[in-house]
XYZ file of C-alpha atoms in Angstrom:
364
model
C -14.046 26.067 44.808
C -11.907 28.823 43.288
C -9.224 26.758 43.330
C -11.154 23.814 41.201
C -12.705 25.847 38.983
C -9.321 27.501 38.179
C -7.478 23.808 37.668
C -10.360 22.643 36.010
C -10.229 26.262 33.489
C -6.356 25.719 32.685
C -6.744 22.406 31.974
C -9.269 23.104 29.218
C -6.773 25.744 27.965
C -3.892 23.847 27.806
C -6.375 20.567 26.497
C -7.585 23.215 23.539
C -5.122 22.083 20.908
C -5.636 18.051 21.479
C -9.331 18.592 21.231
C -9.105 20.323 18.190
C -7.510 18.045 16.466
C -9.375 14.888 17.654
C -12.604 17.052 16.419
C -10.819 17.084 12.861
C -10.027 13.983 12.449
C -13.558 12.784 12.863
C -14.675 15.280 10.354
C -11.803 13.712 8.383
C -13.120 10.361 8.417
C -16.237 11.225 7.202
C -14.942 13.462 4.285
C -13.261 10.024 3.212
C -16.337 7.710 3.368
C -18.368 10.219 1.589
C -15.987 11.224 -0.791
C -15.220 7.065 -1.754
C -19.142 6.948 -2.215
C -19.489 9.752 -4.601
C -16.045 8.841 -6.594
C -17.132 5.498 -6.711
C -20.395 6.892 -8.776
C -18.547 8.562 -11.458
C -17.811 11.906 -9.793
C -14.332 12.975 -11.425
C -12.096 14.337 -8.285
C -10.706 16.676 -10.388
C -14.253 18.871 -10.301
C -14.982 17.528 -7.323
C -11.655 19.369 -6.398
C -12.736 22.772 -7.610
C -16.588 22.758 -5.997
C -14.439 21.687 -2.380
C -12.295 25.109 -2.788
C -15.212 27.089 -4.101
C -17.087 25.842 -1.320
C -14.646 26.601 1.271
C -14.229 30.085 -0.483
C -17.463 31.041 0.222
C -17.636 30.105 3.301
C -14.948 31.784 4.905
C -14.175 34.903 2.820
C -17.088 36.710 5.038
C -15.533 35.920 8.294
C -11.669 37.097 6.335
C -13.399 40.290 5.512
C -15.269 41.004 8.651
C -13.656 39.609 11.928
C -10.117 40.506 10.399
C -10.428 43.879 8.432
C -8.079 45.953 11.062
C -5.228 43.107 11.513
C -5.005 41.754 7.644
C -1.126 42.283 7.195
C -0.364 43.830 4.261
C -0.233 41.822 1.282
C 3.449 41.295 -0.307
C 4.845 39.955 -3.447
C 6.891 37.367 -1.346
C 3.570 36.143 0.250
C 1.477 36.171 -2.921
C 3.606 33.685 -4.131
C 3.796 31.596 -1.126
C -0.006 32.314 -1.099
C 0.221 30.815 -5.006
C 2.364 28.101 -3.799
C -0.082 26.553 -1.029
C -2.660 26.465 -3.529
C -0.464 24.381 -5.890
C 0.621 21.927 -3.083
C -2.626 21.291 -0.929
C -5.965 21.677 -3.165
C -4.193 20.805 -6.575
C -1.449 18.381 -6.239
C -2.069 16.967 -2.577
C -6.243 16.850 -2.838
C -6.188 15.465 -6.629
C -3.443 12.574 -6.052
C -5.160 11.985 -3.083
C -8.490 11.320 -4.206
C -7.254 9.407 -7.026
C -5.486 7.337 -4.724
C -8.935 6.756 -2.835
C -10.364 5.763 -5.759
C -7.985 2.754 -6.690
C -7.649 1.360 -3.354
C -9.889 1.906 -0.342
C -10.437 5.030 3.037
C -8.693 2.833 5.513
C -5.736 2.271 3.080
C -5.612 6.110 2.239
C -6.076 6.918 6.070
C -3.140 4.658 6.333
C -1.113 5.748 4.257
C -1.477 8.968 5.271
C 0.128 8.544 8.911
C 3.765 8.797 6.908
C 2.642 12.889 7.175
C 4.392 13.165 10.368
C 7.946 11.094 9.211
C 7.751 12.988 6.085
C 7.201 16.851 7.679
C 9.829 15.708 9.919
C 12.512 14.894 7.005
C 11.267 17.871 5.686
C 11.858 20.216 8.506
C 14.185 19.202 11.098
C 16.073 16.811 10.243
C 19.417 18.207 10.172
C 22.643 16.965 12.476
C 22.441 16.018 15.776
C 21.497 12.495 15.328
C 23.494 10.872 18.449
C 21.209 12.217 21.159
C 18.244 9.595 22.069
C 14.693 12.218 20.884
C 17.077 12.175 17.871
C 17.016 8.410 16.987
C 13.626 7.895 18.072
C 12.762 10.480 15.065
C 15.058 8.895 12.758
C 13.964 5.326 13.501
C 10.840 6.401 13.251
C 11.032 7.726 10.343
C 12.491 4.468 8.669
C 9.988 2.429 10.133
C 7.138 4.442 9.008
C 7.779 4.099 5.275
C 8.705 0.505 5.773
C 5.035 0.194 6.748
C 4.147 2.531 3.416
C 6.071 -0.082 1.465
C 4.412 -3.024 2.975
C 1.337 -1.865 2.213
C 2.217 -1.181 -1.680
C 3.530 -4.004 -2.119
C 1.550 -6.715 -0.360
C -2.074 -6.985 0.095
C -2.700 -10.336 1.535
C -5.820 -11.859 2.784
C -9.412 -10.017 3.580
C -10.085 -10.012 7.246
C -13.667 -10.581 8.168
C -14.965 -8.414 11.088
C -17.977 -10.342 13.195
C -20.253 -7.739 12.193
C -19.890 -6.864 8.706
C -19.530 -10.584 7.476
C -22.802 -10.320 6.265
C -22.429 -6.970 4.731
C -19.784 -7.939 2.026
C -22.336 -10.470 0.371
C -24.834 -7.913 0.344
C -23.704 -5.219 -0.441
C -25.321 -2.778 -3.283
C -23.353 -2.298 -6.415
C -24.226 1.641 -6.083
C -21.778 1.669 -2.830
C -19.289 -0.313 -3.964
C -16.248 0.255 -6.444
C -15.578 -3.103 -8.759
C -12.228 -5.123 -7.223
C -9.063 -3.387 -7.615
C -7.010 -5.315 -9.494
C -3.024 -5.665 -8.335
C -1.628 -2.840 -10.955
C -4.127 -0.345 -9.625
C -3.751 -1.038 -6.162
C 0.148 -0.045 -6.941
C -0.615 2.899 -8.633
C -2.966 4.225 -5.625
C -0.082 3.638 -3.596
C 1.997 5.536 -5.263
C -0.311 8.736 -6.066
C -1.156 8.295 -1.917
C 2.906 8.767 -1.208
C 2.905 11.465 -3.794
C 0.027 12.786 -2.274
C 1.437 13.264 1.313
C 4.928 14.388 0.342
C 2.961 17.455 -1.233
C 0.362 17.709 2.311
C 3.930 17.903 4.262
C 5.205 20.627 2.202
C 1.990 22.391 2.750
C 1.998 22.208 6.672
C 5.446 23.754 6.530
C 5.120 26.315 3.989
C 1.961 27.287 5.705
C 3.674 27.111 9.233
C 5.976 30.123 7.304
C 3.595 31.886 5.566
C 1.993 32.574 8.899
C 4.644 34.341 10.547
C 5.099 36.937 8.087
C 0.612 36.829 7.055
C -0.507 35.848 10.925
C -4.255 36.371 9.991
C -5.318 33.004 9.795
C -8.582 33.466 8.514
C -7.635 36.006 5.907
C -4.933 33.604 4.799
C -7.055 30.374 4.343
C -9.470 31.710 2.624
C -7.302 33.280 0.499
C -5.164 29.723 -0.117
C -9.109 27.776 -1.194
C -9.861 30.952 -3.558
C -6.327 30.256 -5.189
C -6.953 26.709 -5.114
C -10.138 27.118 -6.921
C -8.696 28.950 -9.601
C -5.824 26.935 -10.037
C -7.876 23.351 -9.360
C -10.280 24.684 -12.511
C -7.601 25.707 -15.143
C -6.040 22.293 -14.009
C -9.695 20.590 -15.188
C -9.950 22.405 -17.904
C -6.548 20.217 -19.495
C -7.516 17.325 -18.045
C -11.556 17.021 -18.549
C -13.250 17.428 -21.574
C -16.666 16.539 -21.350
C -18.843 19.438 -20.192
C -20.940 16.935 -18.317
C -18.730 16.380 -15.702
C -19.507 19.738 -14.628
C -22.897 18.571 -13.809
C -23.993 18.392 -10.241
C -27.121 17.627 -8.754
C -28.758 17.259 -5.207
C -26.938 14.122 -4.101
C -23.884 12.276 -3.402
C -21.760 14.485 -5.765
C -23.337 18.011 -3.997
C -22.731 16.063 0.010
C -19.211 15.077 -1.080
C -18.028 18.589 -2.404
C -19.934 20.734 0.367
C -19.147 18.576 3.419
C -15.318 18.660 2.147
C -15.296 22.543 1.531
C -17.342 23.202 4.523
C -15.372 20.727 6.988
C -11.910 19.460 5.396
C -11.034 22.759 4.055
C -12.492 26.050 4.891
C -12.509 24.658 9.254
C -9.785 22.634 8.949
C -7.568 24.785 7.472
C -7.836 27.451 10.453
C -7.983 25.298 12.849
C -4.964 23.784 12.038
C -3.729 27.025 11.213
C -4.399 28.131 14.739
C -3.000 25.232 16.553
C 0.388 25.324 13.891
C 0.837 28.566 15.550
C 1.766 27.049 18.879
C 2.756 23.933 18.974
C 4.455 23.785 14.937
C 3.769 21.225 11.910
C 4.867 17.777 13.324
C 2.278 18.291 16.780
C -1.058 18.842 13.519
C 0.149 15.944 11.674
C 0.165 13.855 15.025
C -3.457 12.703 15.275
C -4.310 10.576 11.981
C -4.002 7.355 13.355
C -7.806 8.262 15.188
C -8.981 9.058 11.544
C -7.832 6.089 10.294
C -9.918 3.912 13.311
C -12.453 5.843 12.788
C -12.836 5.326 8.741
C -11.988 1.171 9.482
C -15.315 1.320 11.123
C -17.474 3.489 10.151
C -16.086 1.789 6.672
C -17.124 -1.557 7.260
C -20.426 -0.349 8.366
C -21.340 1.634 5.877
C -19.554 1.050 2.208
C -18.497 -2.656 2.769
C -15.097 -1.945 2.975
C -12.693 -5.166 2.653
C -9.407 -4.593 4.937
C -6.420 -6.555 3.958
C -3.892 -8.176 5.938
C -0.937 -6.563 4.406
C -2.949 -3.026 5.150
C -3.096 -3.675 8.878
C 0.452 -4.496 8.796
C 1.902 -2.000 6.910
C -0.825 -0.100 9.130
C 1.069 -1.356 12.649
C 4.473 0.058 11.532
C 3.266 3.243 9.891
C 1.856 4.183 13.591
C 4.880 2.640 15.426
C 7.181 4.849 13.061
C 4.250 7.679 13.822
C 4.699 7.646 17.735
C 8.642 6.881 17.489
C 9.023 10.461 15.605
C 6.274 12.223 18.436
C 8.089 10.820 21.235
C 11.127 12.741 19.980
C 9.255 15.707 19.229
C 7.896 15.739 22.446
C 11.278 15.438 24.384
C 12.685 18.114 22.356
C 9.880 20.138 23.202
C 10.573 19.655 26.782
C 14.096 20.782 26.286
C 13.447 24.170 24.368
C 10.639 24.988 27.384
C 13.706 24.441 29.849
C 16.010 26.041 28.269
C 14.055 29.098 28.477
C 13.145 29.091 31.997
C 16.401 30.957 33.197
C 15.790 34.161 31.176
C 14.667 36.667 32.666
C 12.726 38.632 29.454
C 11.738 37.454 26.435
C 9.479 38.403 23.531
C 5.397 37.173 23.911
C 6.283 35.434 20.531
C 9.562 33.741 20.578
C 8.132 32.173 24.125
C 7.465 28.690 22.582
C 10.037 27.151 20.656
C 8.722 26.310 17.117
C 8.534 23.197 16.156
C 10.293 24.089 12.222
C 13.446 25.071 14.589
C 15.054 22.582 16.963
C 17.356 23.793 19.197
C 20.997 23.843 18.784
C 20.183 23.031 15.164
C 20.413 19.343 16.642
C 18.187 17.136 14.854
């Protein structure tokens, strides 16, 4: 009996990163649907980013102050500059461009494009030398396939695909929850915004992994990043939005979108991603985005009568195929890294796991 309980406890311990990342995909899926409705109703995405991170700061800062007051590392100029850069990459660049792309396209399309994240992370973090190995060729090939899928989604729209449960919804969608049909020009523009946003998000993940080595207080780092993002986004909004009315918000979908995104997608997500990334690396953290795409497609067809196009489905299939080719290569690399560490009699605890940012022997 004790043996079964021990095995179950060990299994749950090993499964924690997977459970955490799957749960986050459900949270992200809800954020995409709610945000799309808010943007369709006229909320400025610049203002939404500001309110989102203001909520996130209010929620997570007290926990950081109380729980990490004795373990918080000393702030240095180098760490401050990294936090400043994280605020620009995540809250300012990525989220503003992602919301703009979401407004011009659709939630499912936006989620599908975000599946390029692991491939971009690989190119930026791991892409160097050793391409003769099978695992390295899998990662390179997956990256190429992912890029091809993104191009297909951008350049080819195709026919609308109707699901059995949503056929009646498209004919009776309310004007308050469905945006006007996007033109092809706006569709391409939205796609470009999403690609740039994904590039910024990949850069954020890599820099976050580096910063956590110097400033290993997860809650405090999360609070500082969202607070910095709030200040930076406010400055950007003052430049881009000149009407005071854009800041008005009531007890409506706009408030829900800002609060939900701030609490779930910024506070909780940033913190959980940091914890998982410390042991498994940035590529593992980005590996679960296809699940979000599936959840959003189902929710979107029910809630906002989202139209899904053939080009988007074909491109999404290519992106997911490339994604898992990259992940297979990362899994094999992780296995090799663990095997190389077994003969070592003494290892520092912090170096037991191979960081995904540092490939073994500088090969791929």
